[in-house]
mmCIF file of C-alpha atoms in Angstrom:
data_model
loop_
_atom_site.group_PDB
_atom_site.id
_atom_site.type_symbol
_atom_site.label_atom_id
_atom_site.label_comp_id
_atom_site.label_asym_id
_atom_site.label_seq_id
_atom_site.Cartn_x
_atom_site.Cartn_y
_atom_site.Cartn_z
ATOM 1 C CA UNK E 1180 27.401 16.509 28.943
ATOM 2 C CA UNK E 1181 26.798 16.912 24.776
ATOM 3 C CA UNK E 1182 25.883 19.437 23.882
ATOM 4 C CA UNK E 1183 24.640 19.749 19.689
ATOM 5 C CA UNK E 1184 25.477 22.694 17.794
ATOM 6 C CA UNK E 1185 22.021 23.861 16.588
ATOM 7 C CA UNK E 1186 21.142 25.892 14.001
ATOM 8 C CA UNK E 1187 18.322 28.997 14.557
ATOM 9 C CA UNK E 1188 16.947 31.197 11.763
ATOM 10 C CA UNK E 1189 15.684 34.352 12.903
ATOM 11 C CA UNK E 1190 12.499 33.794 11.126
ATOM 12 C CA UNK E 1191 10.357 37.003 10.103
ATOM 13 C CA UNK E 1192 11.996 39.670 11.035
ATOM 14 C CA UNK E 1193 8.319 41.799 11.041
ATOM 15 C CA UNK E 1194 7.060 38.947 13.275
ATOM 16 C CA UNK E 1195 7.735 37.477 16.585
ATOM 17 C CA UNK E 1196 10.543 35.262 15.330
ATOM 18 C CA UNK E 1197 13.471 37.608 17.215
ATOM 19 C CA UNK E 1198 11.901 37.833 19.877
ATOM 20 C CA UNK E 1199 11.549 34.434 21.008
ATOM 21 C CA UNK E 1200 15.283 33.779 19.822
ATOM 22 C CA UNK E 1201 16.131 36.290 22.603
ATOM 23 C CA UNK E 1202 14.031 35.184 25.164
ATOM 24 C CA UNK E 1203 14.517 31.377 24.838
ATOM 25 C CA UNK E 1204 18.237 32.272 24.652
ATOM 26 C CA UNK E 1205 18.102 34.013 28.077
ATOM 27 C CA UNK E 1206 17.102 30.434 29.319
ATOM 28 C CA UNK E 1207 20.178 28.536 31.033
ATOM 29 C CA UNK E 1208 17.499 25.206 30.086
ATOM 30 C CA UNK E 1209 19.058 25.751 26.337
ATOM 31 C CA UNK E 1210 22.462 26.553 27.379
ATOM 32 C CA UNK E 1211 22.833 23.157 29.435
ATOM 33 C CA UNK E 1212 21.354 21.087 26.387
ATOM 34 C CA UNK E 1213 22.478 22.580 22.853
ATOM 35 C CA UNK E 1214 25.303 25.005 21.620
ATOM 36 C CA UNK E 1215 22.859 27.500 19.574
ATOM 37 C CA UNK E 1216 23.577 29.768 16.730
ATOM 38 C CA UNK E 1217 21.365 32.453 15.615
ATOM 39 C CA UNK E 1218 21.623 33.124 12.010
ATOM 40 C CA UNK E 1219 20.128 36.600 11.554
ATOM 41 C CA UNK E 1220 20.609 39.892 11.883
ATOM 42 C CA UNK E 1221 22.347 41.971 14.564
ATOM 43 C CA UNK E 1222 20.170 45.044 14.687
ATOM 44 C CA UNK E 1223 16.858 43.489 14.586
ATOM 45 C CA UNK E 1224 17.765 41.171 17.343
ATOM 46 C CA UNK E 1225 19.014 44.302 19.713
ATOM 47 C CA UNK E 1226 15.487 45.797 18.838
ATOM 48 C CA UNK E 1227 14.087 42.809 19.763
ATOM 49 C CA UNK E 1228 16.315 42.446 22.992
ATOM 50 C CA UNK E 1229 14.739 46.438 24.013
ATOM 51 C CA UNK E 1230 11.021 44.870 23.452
ATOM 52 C CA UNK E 1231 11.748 42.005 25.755
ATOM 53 C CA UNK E 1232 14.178 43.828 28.422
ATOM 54 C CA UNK E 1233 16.364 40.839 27.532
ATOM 55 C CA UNK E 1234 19.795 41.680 27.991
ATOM 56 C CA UNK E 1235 22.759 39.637 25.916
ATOM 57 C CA UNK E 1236 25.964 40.003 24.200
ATOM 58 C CA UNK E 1237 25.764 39.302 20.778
ATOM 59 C CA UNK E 1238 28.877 37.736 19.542
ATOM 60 C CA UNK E 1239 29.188 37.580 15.830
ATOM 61 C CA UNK E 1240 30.924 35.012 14.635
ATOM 62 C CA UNK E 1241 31.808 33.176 10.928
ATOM 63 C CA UNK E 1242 33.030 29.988 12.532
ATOM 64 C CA UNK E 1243 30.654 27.653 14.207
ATOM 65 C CA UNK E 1244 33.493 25.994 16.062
ATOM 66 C CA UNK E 1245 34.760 29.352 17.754
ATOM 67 C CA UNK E 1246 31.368 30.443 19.201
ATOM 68 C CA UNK E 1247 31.571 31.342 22.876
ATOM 69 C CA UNK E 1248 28.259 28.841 24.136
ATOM 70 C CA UNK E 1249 27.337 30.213 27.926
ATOM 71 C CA UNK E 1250 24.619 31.535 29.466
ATOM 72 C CA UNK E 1251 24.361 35.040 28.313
ATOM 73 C CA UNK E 1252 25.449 34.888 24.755
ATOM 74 C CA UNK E 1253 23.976 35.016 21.768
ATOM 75 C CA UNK E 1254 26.347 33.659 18.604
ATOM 76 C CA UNK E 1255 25.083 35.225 15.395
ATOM 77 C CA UNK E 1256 25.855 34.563 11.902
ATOM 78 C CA UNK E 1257 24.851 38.131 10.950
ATOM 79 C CA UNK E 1258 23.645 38.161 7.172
ATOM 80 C CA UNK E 1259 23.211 42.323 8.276
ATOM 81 C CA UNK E 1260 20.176 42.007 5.585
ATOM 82 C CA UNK E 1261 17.055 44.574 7.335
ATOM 83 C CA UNK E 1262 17.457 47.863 6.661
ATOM 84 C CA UNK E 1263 16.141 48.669 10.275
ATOM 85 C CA UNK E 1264 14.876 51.860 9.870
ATOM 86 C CA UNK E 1265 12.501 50.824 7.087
ATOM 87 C CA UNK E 1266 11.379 47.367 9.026
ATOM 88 C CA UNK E 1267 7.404 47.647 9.999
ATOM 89 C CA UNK E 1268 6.668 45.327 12.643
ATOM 90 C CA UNK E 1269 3.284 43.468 12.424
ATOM 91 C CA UNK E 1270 3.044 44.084 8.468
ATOM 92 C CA UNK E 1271 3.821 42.153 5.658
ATOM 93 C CA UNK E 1272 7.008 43.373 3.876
ATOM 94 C CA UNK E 1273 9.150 42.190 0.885
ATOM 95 C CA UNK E 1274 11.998 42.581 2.660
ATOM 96 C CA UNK E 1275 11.087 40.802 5.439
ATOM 97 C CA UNK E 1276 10.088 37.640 4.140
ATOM 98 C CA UNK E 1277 13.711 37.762 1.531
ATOM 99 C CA UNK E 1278 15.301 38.285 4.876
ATOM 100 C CA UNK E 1279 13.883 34.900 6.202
ATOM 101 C CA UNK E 1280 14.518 33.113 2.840
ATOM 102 C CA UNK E 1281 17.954 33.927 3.346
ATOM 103 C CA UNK E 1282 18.078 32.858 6.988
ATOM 104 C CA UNK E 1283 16.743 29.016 6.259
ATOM 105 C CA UNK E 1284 18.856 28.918 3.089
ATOM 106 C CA UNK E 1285 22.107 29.425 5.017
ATOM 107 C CA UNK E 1286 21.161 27.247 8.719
ATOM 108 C CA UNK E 1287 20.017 24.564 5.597
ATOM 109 C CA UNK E 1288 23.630 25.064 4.156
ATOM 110 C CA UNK E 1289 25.457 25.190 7.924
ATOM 111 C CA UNK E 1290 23.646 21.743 8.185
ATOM 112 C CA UNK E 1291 24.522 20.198 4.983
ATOM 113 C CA UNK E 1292 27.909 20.784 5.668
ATOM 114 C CA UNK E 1293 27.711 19.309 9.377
ATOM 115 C CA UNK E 1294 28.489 22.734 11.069
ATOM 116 C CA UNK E 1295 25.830 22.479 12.745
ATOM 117 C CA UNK E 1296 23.808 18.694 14.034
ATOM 118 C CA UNK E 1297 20.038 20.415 13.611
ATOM 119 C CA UNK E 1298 18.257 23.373 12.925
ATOM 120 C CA UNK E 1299 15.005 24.723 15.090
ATOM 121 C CA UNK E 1300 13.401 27.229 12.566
ATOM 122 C CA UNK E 1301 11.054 30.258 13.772
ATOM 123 C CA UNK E 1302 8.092 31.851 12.315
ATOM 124 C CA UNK E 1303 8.057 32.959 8.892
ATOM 125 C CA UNK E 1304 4.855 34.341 7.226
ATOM 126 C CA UNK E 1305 3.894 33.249 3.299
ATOM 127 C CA UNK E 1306 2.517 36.708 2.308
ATOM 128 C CA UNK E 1307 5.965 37.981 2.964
ATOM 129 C CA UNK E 1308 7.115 35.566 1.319
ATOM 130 C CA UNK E 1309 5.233 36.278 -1.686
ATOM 131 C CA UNK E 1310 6.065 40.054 -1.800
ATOM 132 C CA UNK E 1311 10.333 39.374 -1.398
ATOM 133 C CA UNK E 1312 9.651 37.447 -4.458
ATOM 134 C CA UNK E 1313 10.102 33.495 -2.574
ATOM 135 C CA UNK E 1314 8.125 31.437 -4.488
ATOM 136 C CA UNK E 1315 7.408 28.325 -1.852
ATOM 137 C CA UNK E 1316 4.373 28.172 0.442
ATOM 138 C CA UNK E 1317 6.092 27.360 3.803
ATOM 139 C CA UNK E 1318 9.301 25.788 5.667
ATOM 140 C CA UNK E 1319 8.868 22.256 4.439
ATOM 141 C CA UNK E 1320 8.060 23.419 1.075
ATOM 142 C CA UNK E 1321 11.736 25.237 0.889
ATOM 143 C CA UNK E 1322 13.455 22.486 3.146
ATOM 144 C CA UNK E 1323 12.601 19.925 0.688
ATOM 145 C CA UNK E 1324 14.018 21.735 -2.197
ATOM 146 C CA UNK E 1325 17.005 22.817 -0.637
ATOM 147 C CA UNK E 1326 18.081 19.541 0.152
ATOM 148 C CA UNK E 1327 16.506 17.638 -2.828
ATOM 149 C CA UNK E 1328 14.642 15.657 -0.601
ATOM 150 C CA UNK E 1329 11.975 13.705 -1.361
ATOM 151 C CA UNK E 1330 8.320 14.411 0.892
ATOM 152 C CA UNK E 1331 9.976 15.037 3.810
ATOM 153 C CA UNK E 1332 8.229 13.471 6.588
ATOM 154 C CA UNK E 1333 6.069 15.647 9.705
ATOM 155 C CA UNK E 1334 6.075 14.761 13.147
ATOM 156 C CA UNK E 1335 4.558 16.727 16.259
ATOM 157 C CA UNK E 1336 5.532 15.442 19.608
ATOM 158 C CA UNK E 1337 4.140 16.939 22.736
ATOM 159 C CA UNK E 1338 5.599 15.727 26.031
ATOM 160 C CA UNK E 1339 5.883 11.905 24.715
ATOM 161 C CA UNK E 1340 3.258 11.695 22.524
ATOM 162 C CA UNK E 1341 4.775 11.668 18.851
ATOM 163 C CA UNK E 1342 2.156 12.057 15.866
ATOM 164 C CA UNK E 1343 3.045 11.170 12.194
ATOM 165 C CA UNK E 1344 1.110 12.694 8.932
ATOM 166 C CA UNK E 1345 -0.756 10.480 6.128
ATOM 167 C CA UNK E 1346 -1.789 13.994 4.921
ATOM 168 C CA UNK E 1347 -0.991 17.572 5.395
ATOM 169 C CA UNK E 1348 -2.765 20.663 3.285
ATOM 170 C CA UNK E 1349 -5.271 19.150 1.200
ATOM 171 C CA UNK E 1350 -8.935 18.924 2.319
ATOM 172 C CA UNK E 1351 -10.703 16.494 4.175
ATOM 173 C CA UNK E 1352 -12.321 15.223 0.900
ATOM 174 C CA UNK E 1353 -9.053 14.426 -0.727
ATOM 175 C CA UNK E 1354 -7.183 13.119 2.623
ATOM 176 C CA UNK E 1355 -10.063 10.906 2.791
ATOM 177 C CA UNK E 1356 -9.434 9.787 -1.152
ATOM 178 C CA UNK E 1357 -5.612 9.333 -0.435
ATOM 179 C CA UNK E 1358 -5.848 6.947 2.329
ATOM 180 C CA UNK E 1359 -5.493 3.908 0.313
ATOM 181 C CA UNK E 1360 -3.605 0.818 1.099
ATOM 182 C CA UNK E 1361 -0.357 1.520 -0.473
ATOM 183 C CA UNK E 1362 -0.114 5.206 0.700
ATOM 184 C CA UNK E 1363 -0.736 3.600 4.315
ATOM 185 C CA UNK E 1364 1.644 0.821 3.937
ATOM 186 C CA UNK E 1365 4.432 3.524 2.884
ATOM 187 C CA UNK E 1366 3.828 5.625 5.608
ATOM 188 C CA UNK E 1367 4.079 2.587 8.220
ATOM 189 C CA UNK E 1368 7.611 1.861 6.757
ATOM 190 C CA UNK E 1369 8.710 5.496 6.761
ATOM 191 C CA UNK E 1370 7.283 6.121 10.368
ATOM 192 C CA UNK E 1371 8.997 3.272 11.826
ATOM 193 C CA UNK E 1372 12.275 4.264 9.896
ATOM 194 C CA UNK E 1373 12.058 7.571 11.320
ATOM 195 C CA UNK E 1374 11.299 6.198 15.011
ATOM 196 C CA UNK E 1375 14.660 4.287 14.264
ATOM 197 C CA UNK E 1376 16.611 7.548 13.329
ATOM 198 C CA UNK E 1377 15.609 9.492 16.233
ATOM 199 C CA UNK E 1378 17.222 6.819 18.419
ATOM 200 C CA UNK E 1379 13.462 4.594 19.249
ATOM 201 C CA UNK E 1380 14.523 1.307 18.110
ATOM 202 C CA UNK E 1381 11.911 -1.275 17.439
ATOM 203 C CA UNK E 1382 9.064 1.348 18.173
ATOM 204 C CA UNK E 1383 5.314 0.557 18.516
ATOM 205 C CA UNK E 1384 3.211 2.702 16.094
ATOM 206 C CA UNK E 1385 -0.410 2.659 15.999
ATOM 207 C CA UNK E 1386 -2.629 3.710 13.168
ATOM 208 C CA UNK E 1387 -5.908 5.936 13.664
ATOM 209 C CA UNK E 1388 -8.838 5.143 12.658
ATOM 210 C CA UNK E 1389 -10.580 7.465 10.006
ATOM 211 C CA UNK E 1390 -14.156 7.056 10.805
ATOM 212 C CA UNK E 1391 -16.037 7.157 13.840
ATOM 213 C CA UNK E 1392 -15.282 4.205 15.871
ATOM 214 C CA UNK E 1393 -12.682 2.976 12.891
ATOM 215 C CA UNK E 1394 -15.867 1.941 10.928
ATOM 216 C CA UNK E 1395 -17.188 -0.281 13.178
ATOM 217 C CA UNK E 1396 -16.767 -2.885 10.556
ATOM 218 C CA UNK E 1397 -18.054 -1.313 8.212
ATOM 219 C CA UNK E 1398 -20.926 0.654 9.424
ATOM 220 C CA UNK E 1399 -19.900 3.731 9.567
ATOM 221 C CA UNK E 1400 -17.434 3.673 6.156
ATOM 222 C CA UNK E 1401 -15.439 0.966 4.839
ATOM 223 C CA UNK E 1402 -11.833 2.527 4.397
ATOM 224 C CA UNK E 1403 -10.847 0.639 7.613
ATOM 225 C CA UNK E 1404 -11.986 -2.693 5.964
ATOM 226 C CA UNK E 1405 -10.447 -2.335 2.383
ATOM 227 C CA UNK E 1406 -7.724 0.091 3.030
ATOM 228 C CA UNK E 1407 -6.211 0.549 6.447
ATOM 229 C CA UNK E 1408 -6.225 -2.805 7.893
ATOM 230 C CA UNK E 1409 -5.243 -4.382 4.991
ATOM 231 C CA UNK E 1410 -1.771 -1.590 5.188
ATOM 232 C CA UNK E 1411 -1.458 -2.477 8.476
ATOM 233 C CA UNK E 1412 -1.410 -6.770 8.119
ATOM 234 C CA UNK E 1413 1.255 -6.186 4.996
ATOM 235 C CA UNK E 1414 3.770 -4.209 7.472
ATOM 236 C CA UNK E 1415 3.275 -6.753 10.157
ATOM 237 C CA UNK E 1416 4.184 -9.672 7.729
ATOM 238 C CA UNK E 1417 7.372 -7.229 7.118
ATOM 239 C CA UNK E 1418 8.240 -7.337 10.958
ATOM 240 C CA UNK E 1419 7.218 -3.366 11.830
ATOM 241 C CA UNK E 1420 5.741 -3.304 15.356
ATOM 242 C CA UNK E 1421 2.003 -1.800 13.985
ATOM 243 C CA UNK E 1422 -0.863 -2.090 15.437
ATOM 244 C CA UNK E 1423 -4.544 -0.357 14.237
ATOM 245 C CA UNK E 1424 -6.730 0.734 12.974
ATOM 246 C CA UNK E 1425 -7.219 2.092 16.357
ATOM 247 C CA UNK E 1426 -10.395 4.320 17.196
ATOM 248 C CA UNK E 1427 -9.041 8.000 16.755
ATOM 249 C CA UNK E 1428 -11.119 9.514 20.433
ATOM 250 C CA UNK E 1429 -8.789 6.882 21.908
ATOM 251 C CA UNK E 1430 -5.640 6.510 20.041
ATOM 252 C CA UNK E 1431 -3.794 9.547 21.006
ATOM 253 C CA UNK E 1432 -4.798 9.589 24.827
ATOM 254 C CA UNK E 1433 -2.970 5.898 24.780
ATOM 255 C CA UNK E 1434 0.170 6.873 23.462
ATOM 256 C CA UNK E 1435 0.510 9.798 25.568
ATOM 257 C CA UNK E 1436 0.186 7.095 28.230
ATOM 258 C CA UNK E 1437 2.873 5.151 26.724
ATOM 259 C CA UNK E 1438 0.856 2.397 25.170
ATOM 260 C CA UNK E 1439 2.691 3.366 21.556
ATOM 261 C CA UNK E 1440 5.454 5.753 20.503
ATOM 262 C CA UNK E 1441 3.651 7.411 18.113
ATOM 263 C CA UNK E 1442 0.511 7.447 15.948
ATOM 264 C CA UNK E 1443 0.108 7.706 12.282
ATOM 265 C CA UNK E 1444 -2.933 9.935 12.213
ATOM 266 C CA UNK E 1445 -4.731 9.971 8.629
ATOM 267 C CA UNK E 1446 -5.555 13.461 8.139
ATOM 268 C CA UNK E 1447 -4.105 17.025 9.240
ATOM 269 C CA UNK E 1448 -6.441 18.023 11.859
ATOM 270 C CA UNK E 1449 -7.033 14.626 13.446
ATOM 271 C CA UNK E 1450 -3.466 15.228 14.885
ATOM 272 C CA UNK E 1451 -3.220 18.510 15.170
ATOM 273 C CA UNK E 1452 -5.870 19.000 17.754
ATOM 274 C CA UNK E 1453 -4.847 15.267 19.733
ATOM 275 C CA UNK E 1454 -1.529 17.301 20.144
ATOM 276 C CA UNK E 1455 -2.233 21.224 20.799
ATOM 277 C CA UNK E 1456 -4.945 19.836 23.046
ATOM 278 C CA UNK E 1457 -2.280 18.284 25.336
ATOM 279 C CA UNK E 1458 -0.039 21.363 25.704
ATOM 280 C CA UNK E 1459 -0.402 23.979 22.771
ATOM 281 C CA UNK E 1460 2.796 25.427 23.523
ATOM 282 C CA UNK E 1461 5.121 22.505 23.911
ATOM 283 C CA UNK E 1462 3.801 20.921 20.490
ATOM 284 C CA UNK E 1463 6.907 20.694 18.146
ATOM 285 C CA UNK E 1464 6.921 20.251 14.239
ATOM 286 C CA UNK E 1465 10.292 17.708 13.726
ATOM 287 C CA UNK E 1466 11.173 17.174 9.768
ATOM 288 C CA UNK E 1467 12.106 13.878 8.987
ATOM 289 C CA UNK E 1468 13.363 12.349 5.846
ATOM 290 C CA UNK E 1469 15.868 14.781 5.010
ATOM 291 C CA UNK E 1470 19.728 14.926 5.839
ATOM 292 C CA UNK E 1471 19.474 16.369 8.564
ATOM 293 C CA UNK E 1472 16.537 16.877 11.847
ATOM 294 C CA UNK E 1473 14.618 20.086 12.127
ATOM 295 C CA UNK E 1474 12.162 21.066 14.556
ATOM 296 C CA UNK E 1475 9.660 23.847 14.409
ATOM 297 C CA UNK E 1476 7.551 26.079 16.633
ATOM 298 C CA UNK E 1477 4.258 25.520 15.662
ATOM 299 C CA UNK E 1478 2.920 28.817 15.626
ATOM 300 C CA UNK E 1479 2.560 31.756 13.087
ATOM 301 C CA UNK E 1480 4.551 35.440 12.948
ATOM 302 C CA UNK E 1481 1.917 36.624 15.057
ATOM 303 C CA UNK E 1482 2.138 39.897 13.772
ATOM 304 C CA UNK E 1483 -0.691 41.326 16.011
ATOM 305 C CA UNK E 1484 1.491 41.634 19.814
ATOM 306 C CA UNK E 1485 5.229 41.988 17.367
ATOM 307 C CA UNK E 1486 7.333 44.563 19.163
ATOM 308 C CA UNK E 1487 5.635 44.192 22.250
ATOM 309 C CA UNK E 1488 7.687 41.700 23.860
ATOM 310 C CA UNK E 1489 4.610 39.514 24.547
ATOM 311 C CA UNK E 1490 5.048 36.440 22.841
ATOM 312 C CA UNK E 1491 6.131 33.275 24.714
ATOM 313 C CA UNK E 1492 9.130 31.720 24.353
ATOM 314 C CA UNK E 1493 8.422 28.399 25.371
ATOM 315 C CA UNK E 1494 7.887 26.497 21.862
ATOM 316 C CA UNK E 1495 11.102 28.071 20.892
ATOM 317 C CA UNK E 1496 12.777 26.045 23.970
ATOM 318 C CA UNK E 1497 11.213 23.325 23.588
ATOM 319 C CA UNK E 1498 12.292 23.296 19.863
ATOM 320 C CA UNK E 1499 15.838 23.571 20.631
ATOM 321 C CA UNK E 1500 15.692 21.309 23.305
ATOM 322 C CA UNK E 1501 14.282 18.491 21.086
ATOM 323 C CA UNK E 1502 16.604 19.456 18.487
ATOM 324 C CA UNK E 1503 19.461 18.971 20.834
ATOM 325 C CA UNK E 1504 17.918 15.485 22.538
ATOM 326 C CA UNK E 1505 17.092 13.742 18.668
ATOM 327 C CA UNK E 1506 20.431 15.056 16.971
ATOM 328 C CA UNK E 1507 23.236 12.584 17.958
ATOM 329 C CA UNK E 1508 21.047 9.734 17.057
ATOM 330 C CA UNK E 1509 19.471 10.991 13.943
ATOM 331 C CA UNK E 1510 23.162 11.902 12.797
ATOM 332 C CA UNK E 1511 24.478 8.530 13.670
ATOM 333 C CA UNK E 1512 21.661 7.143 11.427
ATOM 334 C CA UNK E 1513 22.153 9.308 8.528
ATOM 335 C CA UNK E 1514 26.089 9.721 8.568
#
């Protein structure tokens, strides 16, 4: 069976971030799907290892290629960059969030060079951020740069319902402004050529609806009428398999179904709760639109239960295995 080489930074080293590196690499489900690499550093994980009562060899390595990937090993690309002693867990610290710069910046450059097929990226908090002097707001904020990409593209699947973003951070007043015909029509086209790189060929996409009942034909709001629709005729005179607006109580419970592959949902909460509803855990971030796939918990630092050994390890699992199941396609299609 392939298995992907995927890339893993730490994350926060204040936060949960190790420890769910160590846990979901104690699960044989990740060893029998991907060839992971932790990119990190050594100490923190073995403190995180004594909160969890996990119990691995950590092989450091500097060559992807000559990684020893079984059951009970954890490869690390040790950037030895916490001064341990001084690390806080729970608390916001300069050093901390440096320390995760510097763990995205070299799984982004592993990537770019094709060492590794994906990378499945951990908490990292913005406040640390802010005090180690990293000037970007989140992951796809410093993905984007890092690869000169150009608004790389969000998806959350849970199970097999996949969800695509119109919007993401703005407010519900100005993702209502943006939803205009031509920002719809581009998102059709980029959501179906994502569907395409991640190996579904020909998918169905549905659009939401952004009023209550999509409008009702205008009762209830008119951006169905003179935006949305409109989108959604141009792209199927283009040939993309769209269909929509489609009323957003109903949309997502359909394609979980199967009834589409994915949904472009309008605004960042619309999707957001369709998908954490359905299992909050096993929702996934995955990055399109950049040279290479990433997928994401979706879940904070969690500084409040860091060092306990509490937090779960199952989005981390789930990331990787996504990250290992979308890879060989998505570098086919790139490459």
């Amino acid at each position: 069976m392939h298995r992907s080489y995927i890339g893993i930074p730490m994350g926060d080293p204040a936060g949960i971030g190790p420890e769910i590196v160590v846990k979901a690499l104690a699960n044989e489900e990740v060893h029998n799907t991907a060839k992971p690499v932790v990119i990190g550093d050594k100490k923190t994980l073995q403190q995180a290892m004594k909160f969890c009562d996990v119990h691995l060899e950590i092989n450091v390595i500097k060559d992807i290629k000559n990684g020893n990937y079984q059951k009970g090993i954890l490869n690390l690309i040790d950037l030895e960059n916490v001064e341990i002693e001084q690390l806080e867990m729970g608390t916001v610290q300069g050093m901390a969030g440096k320390a995760a710069f510097d763990y995205i910046k070299k799984s982004v450059e592993l990537a770019l060079a094709q060492e590794v097929d994906a990378i499945a990226t951990t908490p990292i908090n913005k406040e640390a951020f802010k005090a180690g002097g990293i000037n970007y707001i989140g992951h796809t904020e410093v993905l984007e740069d890092l690869t000169n990409s150009k608004d790389p593209l969000t998806m959350f699947q849970v199970y097999d319902l996949r969800v695509f973003f119109l919007s993401r951070h703005v407010s519900l007043k100005e993702a209502c402004e943006i939803t205009t015909k031509e920002r719809v029509y581009d998102y059709i086209i980029r959501c179906s050529e994502a569907l395409s790189r991640l190996g579904i060929k020909n998918g169905k996409l549905a659009v939401a609806g952004l009023n209550p009942h999509s409008g009702e034909h205008g009762l209830f709001g008119n951006e169905e009428v003179t935006e949305i629709a409109p989108a959604i005729v141009k792209a199927q005179e283009a040939g993309i398999d769209v269909v929509g607006p489609v009323s957003a109580d109903s949309v997502f419970y359909f394609a979980l179904k199967g009834s589409y592959d994915a949904v472009l949902s309008l605004y960042h909460d619309q999707g957001h709760i369709a998908t954490k509803m359905v299992d909050f855990e096993r929702t996934i971030s995955i990055t399109n639109n950049m040279p290479f796939l990433r997928t994401s918990v979706d879940h904070g630092t969690a500084f409040d239960i860091a060092g306990t050994g509490k937090a779960s390890e199952v989005s981390m699992v789930e990331a990787i295995r996504l990250a290992a199941l979308y890879a060989p396609n998505f570098t086919a299609a790139v490459y």
